[in-house]
PDB file of C-alpha atoms in Angstrom:
ATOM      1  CA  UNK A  11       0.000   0.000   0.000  1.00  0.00           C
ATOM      2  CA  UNK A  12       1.440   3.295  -0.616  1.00  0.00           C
ATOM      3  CA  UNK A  13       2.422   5.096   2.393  1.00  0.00           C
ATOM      4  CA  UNK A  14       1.763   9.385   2.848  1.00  0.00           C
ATOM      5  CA  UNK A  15       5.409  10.844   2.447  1.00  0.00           C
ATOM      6  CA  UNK A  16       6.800  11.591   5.450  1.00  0.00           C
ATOM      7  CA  UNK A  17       8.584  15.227   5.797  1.00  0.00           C
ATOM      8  CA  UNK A  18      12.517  14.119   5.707  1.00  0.00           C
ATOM      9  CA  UNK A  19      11.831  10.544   4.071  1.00  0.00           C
ATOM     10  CA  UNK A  20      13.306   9.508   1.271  1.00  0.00           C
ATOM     11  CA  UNK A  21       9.953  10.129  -1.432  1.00  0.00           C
ATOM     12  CA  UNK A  22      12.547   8.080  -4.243  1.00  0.00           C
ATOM     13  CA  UNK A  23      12.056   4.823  -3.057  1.00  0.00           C
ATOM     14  CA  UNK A  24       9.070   2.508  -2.972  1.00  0.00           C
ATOM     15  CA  UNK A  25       7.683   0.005  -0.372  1.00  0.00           C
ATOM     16  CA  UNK A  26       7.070  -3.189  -2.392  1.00  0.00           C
ATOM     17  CA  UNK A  27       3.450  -5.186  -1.176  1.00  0.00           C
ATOM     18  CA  UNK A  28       6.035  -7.772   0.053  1.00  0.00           C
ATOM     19  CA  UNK A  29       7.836  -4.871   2.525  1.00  0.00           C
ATOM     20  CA  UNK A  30      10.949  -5.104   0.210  1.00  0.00           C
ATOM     21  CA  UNK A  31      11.814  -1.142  -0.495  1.00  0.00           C
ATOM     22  CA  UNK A  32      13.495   0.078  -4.099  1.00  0.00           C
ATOM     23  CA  UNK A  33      14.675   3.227  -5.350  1.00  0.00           C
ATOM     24  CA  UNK A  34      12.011   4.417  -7.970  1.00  0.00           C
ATOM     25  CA  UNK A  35      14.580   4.688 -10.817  1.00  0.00           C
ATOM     26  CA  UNK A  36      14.700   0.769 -10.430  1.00  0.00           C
ATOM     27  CA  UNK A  37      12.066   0.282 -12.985  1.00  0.00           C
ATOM     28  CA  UNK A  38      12.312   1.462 -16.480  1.00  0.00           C
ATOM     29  CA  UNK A  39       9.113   2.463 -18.691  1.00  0.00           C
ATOM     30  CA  UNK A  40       9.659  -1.313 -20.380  1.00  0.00           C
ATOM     31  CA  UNK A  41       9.470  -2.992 -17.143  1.00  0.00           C
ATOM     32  CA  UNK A  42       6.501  -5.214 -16.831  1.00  0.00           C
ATOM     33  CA  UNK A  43       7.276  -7.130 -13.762  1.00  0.00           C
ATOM     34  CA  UNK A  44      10.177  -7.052 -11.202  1.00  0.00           C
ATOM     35  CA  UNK A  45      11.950  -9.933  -9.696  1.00  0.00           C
ATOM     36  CA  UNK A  46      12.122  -9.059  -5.752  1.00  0.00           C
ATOM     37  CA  UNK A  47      14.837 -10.467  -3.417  1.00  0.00           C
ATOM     38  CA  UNK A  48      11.712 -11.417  -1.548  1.00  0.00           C
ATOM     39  CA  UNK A  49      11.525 -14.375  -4.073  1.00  0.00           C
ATOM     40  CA  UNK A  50       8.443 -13.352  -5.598  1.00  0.00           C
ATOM     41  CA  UNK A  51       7.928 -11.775  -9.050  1.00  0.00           C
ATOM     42  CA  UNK A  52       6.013  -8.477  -9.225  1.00  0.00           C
ATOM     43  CA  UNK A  53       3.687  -7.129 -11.434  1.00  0.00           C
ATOM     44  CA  UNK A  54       4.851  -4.046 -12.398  1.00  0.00           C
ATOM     45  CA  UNK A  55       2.351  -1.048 -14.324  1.00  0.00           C
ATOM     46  CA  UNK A  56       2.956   2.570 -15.541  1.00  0.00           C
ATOM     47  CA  UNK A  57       0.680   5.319 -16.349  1.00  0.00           C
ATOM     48  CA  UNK A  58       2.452   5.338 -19.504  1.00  0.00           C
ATOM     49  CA  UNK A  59       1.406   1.717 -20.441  1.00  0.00           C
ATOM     50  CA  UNK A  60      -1.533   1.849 -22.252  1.00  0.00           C
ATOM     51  CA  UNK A  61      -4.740   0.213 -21.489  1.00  0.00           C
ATOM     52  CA  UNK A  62      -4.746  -2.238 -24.262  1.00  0.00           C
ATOM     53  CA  UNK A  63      -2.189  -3.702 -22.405  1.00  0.00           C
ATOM     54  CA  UNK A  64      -4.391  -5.760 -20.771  1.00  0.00           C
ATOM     55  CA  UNK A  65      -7.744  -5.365 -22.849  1.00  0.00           C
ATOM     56  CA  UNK A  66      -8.293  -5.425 -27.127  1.00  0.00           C
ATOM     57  CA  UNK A  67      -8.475  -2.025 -28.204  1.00  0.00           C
ATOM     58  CA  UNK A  68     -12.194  -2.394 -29.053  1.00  0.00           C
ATOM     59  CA  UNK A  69     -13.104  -3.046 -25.785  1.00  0.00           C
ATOM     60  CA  UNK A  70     -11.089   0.464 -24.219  1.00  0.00           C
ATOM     61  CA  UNK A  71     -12.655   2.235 -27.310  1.00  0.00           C
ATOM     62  CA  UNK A  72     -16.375   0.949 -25.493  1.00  0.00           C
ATOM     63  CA  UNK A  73     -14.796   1.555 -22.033  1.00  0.00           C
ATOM     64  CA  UNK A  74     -13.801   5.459 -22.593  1.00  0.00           C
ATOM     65  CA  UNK A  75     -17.186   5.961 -24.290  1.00  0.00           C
ATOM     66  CA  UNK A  76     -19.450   4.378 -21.434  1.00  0.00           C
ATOM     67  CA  UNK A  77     -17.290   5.380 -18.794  1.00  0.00           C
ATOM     68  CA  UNK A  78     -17.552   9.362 -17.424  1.00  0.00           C
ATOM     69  CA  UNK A  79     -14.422  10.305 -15.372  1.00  0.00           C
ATOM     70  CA  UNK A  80     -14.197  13.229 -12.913  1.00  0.00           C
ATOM     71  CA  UNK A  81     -10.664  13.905 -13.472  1.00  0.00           C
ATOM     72  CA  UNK A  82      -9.751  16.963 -15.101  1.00  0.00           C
ATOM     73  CA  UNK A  83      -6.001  15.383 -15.533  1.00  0.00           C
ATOM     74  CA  UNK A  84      -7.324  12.121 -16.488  1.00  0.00           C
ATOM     75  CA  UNK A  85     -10.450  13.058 -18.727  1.00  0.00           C
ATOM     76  CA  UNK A  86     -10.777   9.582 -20.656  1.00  0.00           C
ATOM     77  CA  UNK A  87     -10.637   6.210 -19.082  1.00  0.00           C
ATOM     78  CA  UNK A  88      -6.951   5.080 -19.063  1.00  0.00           C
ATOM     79  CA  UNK A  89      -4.603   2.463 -17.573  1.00  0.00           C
ATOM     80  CA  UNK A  90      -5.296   4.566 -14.259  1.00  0.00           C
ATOM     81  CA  UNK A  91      -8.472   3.964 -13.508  1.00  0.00           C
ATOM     82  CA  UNK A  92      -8.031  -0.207 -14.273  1.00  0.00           C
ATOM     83  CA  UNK A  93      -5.133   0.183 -11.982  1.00  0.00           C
ATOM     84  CA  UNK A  94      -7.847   1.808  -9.629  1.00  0.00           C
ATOM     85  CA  UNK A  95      -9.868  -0.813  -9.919  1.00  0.00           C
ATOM     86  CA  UNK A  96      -7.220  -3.112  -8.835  1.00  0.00           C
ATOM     87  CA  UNK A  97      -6.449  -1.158  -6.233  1.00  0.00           C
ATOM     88  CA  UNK A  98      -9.567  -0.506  -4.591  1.00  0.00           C
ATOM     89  CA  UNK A  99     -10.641  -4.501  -4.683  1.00  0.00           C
ATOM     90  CA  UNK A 100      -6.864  -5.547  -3.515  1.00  0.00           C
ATOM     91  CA  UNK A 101      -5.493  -2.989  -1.551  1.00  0.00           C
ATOM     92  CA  UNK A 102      -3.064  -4.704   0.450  1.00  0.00           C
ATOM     93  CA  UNK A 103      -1.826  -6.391  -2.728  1.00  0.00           C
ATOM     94  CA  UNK A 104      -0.843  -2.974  -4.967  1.00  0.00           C
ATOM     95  CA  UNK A 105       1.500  -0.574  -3.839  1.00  0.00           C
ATOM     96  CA  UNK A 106       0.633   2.795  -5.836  1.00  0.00           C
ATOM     97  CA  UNK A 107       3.698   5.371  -5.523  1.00  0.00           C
ATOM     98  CA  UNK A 108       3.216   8.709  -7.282  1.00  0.00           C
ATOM     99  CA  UNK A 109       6.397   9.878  -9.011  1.00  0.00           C
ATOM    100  CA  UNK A 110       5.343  13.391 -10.683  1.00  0.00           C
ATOM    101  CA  UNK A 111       7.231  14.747  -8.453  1.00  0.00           C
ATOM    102  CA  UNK A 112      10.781  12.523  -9.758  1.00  0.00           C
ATOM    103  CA  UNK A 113      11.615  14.101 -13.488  1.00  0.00           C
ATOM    104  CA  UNK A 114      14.367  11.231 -13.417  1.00  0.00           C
ATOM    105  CA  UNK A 115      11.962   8.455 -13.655  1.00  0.00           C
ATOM    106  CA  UNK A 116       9.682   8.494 -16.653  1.00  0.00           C
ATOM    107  CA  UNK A 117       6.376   7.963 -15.282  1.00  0.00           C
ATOM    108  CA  UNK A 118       4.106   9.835 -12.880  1.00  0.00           C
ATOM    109  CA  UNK A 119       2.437   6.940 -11.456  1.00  0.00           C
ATOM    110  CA  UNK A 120       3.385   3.215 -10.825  1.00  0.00           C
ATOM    111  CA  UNK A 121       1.228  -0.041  -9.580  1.00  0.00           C
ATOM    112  CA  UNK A 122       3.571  -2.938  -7.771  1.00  0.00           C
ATOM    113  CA  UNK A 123       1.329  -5.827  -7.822  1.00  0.00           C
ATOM    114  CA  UNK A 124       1.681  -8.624  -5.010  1.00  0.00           C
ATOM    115  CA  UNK A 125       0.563 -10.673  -8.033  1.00  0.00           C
ATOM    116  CA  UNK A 126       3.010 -11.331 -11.144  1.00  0.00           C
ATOM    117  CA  UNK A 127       2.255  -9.539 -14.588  1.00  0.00           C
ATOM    118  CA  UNK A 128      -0.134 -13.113 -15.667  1.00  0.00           C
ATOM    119  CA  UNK A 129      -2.250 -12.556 -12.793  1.00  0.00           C
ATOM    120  CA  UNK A 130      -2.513  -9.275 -12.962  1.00  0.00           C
ATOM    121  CA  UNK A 131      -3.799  -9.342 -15.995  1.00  0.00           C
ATOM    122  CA  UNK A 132      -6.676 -12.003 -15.189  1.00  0.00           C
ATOM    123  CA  UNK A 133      -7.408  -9.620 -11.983  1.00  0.00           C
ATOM    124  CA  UNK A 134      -8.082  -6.508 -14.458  1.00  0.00           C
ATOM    125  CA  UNK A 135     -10.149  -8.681 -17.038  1.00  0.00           C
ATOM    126  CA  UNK A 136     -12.204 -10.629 -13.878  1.00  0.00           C
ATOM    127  CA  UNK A 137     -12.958  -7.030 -12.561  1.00  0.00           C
ATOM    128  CA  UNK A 138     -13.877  -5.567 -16.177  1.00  0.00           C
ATOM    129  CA  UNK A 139     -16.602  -8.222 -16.466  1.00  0.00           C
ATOM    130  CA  UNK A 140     -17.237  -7.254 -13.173  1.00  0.00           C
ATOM    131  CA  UNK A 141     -17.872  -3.315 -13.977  1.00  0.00           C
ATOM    132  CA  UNK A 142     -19.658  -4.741 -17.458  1.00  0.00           C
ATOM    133  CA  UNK A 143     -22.088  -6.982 -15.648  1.00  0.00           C
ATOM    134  CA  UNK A 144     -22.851  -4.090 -13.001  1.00  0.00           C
ATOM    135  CA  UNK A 145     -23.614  -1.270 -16.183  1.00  0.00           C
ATOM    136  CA  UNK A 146     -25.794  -4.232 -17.907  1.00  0.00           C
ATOM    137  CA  UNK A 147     -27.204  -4.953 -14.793  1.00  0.00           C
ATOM    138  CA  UNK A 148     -28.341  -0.929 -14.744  1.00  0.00           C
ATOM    139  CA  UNK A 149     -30.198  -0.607 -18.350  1.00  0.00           C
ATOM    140  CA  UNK A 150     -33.418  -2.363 -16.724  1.00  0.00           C
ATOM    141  CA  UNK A 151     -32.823  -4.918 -20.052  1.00  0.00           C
ATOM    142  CA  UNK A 152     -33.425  -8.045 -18.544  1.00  0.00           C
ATOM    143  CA  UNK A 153     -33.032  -9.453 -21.229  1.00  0.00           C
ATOM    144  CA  UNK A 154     -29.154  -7.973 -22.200  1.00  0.00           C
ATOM    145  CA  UNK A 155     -28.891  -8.995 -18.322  1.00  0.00           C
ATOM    146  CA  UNK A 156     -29.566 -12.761 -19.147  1.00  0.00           C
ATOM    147  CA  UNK A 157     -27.599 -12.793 -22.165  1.00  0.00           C
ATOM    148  CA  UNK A 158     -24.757 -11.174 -20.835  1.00  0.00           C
ATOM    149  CA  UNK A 159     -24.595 -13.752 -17.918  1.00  0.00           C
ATOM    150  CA  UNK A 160     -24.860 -16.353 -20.371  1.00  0.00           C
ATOM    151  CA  UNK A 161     -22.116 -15.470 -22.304  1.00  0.00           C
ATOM    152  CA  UNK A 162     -19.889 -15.042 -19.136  1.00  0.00           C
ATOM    153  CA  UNK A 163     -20.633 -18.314 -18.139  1.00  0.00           C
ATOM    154  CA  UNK A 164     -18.484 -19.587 -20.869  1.00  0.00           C
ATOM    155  CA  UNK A 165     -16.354 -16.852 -20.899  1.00  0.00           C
ATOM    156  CA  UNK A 166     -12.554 -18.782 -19.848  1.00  0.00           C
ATOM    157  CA  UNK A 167     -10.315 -15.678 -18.510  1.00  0.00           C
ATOM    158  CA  UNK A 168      -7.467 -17.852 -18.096  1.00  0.00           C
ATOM    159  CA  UNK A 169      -7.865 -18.709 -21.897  1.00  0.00           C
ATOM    160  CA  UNK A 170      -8.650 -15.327 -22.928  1.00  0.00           C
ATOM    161  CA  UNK A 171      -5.390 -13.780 -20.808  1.00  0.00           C
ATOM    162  CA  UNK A 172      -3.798 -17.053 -23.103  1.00  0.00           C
ATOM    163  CA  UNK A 173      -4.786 -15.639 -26.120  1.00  0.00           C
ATOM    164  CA  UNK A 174      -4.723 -12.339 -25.842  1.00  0.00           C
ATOM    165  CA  UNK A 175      -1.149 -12.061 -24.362  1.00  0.00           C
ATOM    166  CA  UNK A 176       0.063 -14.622 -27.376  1.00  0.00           C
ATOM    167  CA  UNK A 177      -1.730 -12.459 -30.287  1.00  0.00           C
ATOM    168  CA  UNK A 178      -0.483  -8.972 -28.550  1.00  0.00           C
ATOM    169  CA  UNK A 179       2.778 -10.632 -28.318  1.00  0.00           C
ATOM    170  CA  UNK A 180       3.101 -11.233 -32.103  1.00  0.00           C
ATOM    171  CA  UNK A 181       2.143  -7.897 -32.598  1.00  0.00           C
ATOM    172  CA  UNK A 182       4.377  -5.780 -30.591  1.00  0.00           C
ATOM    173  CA  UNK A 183       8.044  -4.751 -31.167  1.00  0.00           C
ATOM    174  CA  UNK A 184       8.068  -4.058 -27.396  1.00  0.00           C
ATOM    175  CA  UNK A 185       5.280  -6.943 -25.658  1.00  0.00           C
ATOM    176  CA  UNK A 186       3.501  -6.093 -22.608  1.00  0.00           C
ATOM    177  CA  UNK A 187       3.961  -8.902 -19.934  1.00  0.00           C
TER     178      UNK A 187
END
């Protein structure tokens, strides 16, 4: 969990979920996880990493149209708010460390996952369905309701993470884990 910098602390270095602490200029914008002397591998996400890192492009296209934000410096839905998401439902298991203030860095914001980058991603795709099946759930369509549950009945997350990560793989000079 990220913890409220304290006047004469060191505001460069972040507390891992694990306890382990690293200097912020540790992870590089390609980073996607981070192997921790704790033993564990961490997922690792920057603002800068875009949403479709985890979700087709079709999908964030649907997203940033249904989905109003009240963030002047985050007007669109973005890799923030998933990260959010994440956060809110697993707080003890994201560390969120703000880095605006570090110009040495890269990034403004950065999500340390208890889980690895594989998880992670099933986490943010289990919680999408999640928001989905809560807006359906909204339109007073019982019908779209039904159908929607039926679908996600046979929707495999495990498989779609499979795929998706294997096809985005292909596709990328520089893959997101």
């Amino acid at each position: 969990m990220s913890q409220p910098r304290v006047p004469g602390g060191d505001e460069h270095t972040i507390e891992l979920p694990c306890g382990q602490t690293i200097a912020a200029g540790t992870l590089d914008l390609g980073m996607r996880e981070y192997e921790c002397d704790c033993g564990e591998t961490h997922g690792v996400v920057m603002d800068v990493h875009p949403p479709e890192r985890f979700l087709p492009e079709f999908l964030v296209e649907v997203l940033r149209e249904a989905i109003e934000t009240t963030s002047e410096e985050m007007p669109e839905f973005d890799t923030p708010h998933l990260l959010g998401v994440v956060l809110e439902e697993f707080p003890e298991a994201v560390t969120a460390h703000d880095a605006s203030e570090n110009a040495d860095v890269g990034y403004a914001m950065v999500w340390i996952t208890e889980f690895d980058s594989r998880r992670l991603h099933e986490v943010v795709v289990e919680l999408v369905v999640e928001l989905m099946e809560h807006a359906v759930s909204h339109a007073d369509d019982d019908e779209a309701l039904s159908s929607f549950e039926e679908e996600m009945v046979e929707f495999d997350v495990a498989a779609f993470v499979d795929q998706y990560r294997a096809e985005r793989d292909l596709e990328a000079e520089d893959p997101y884990a």
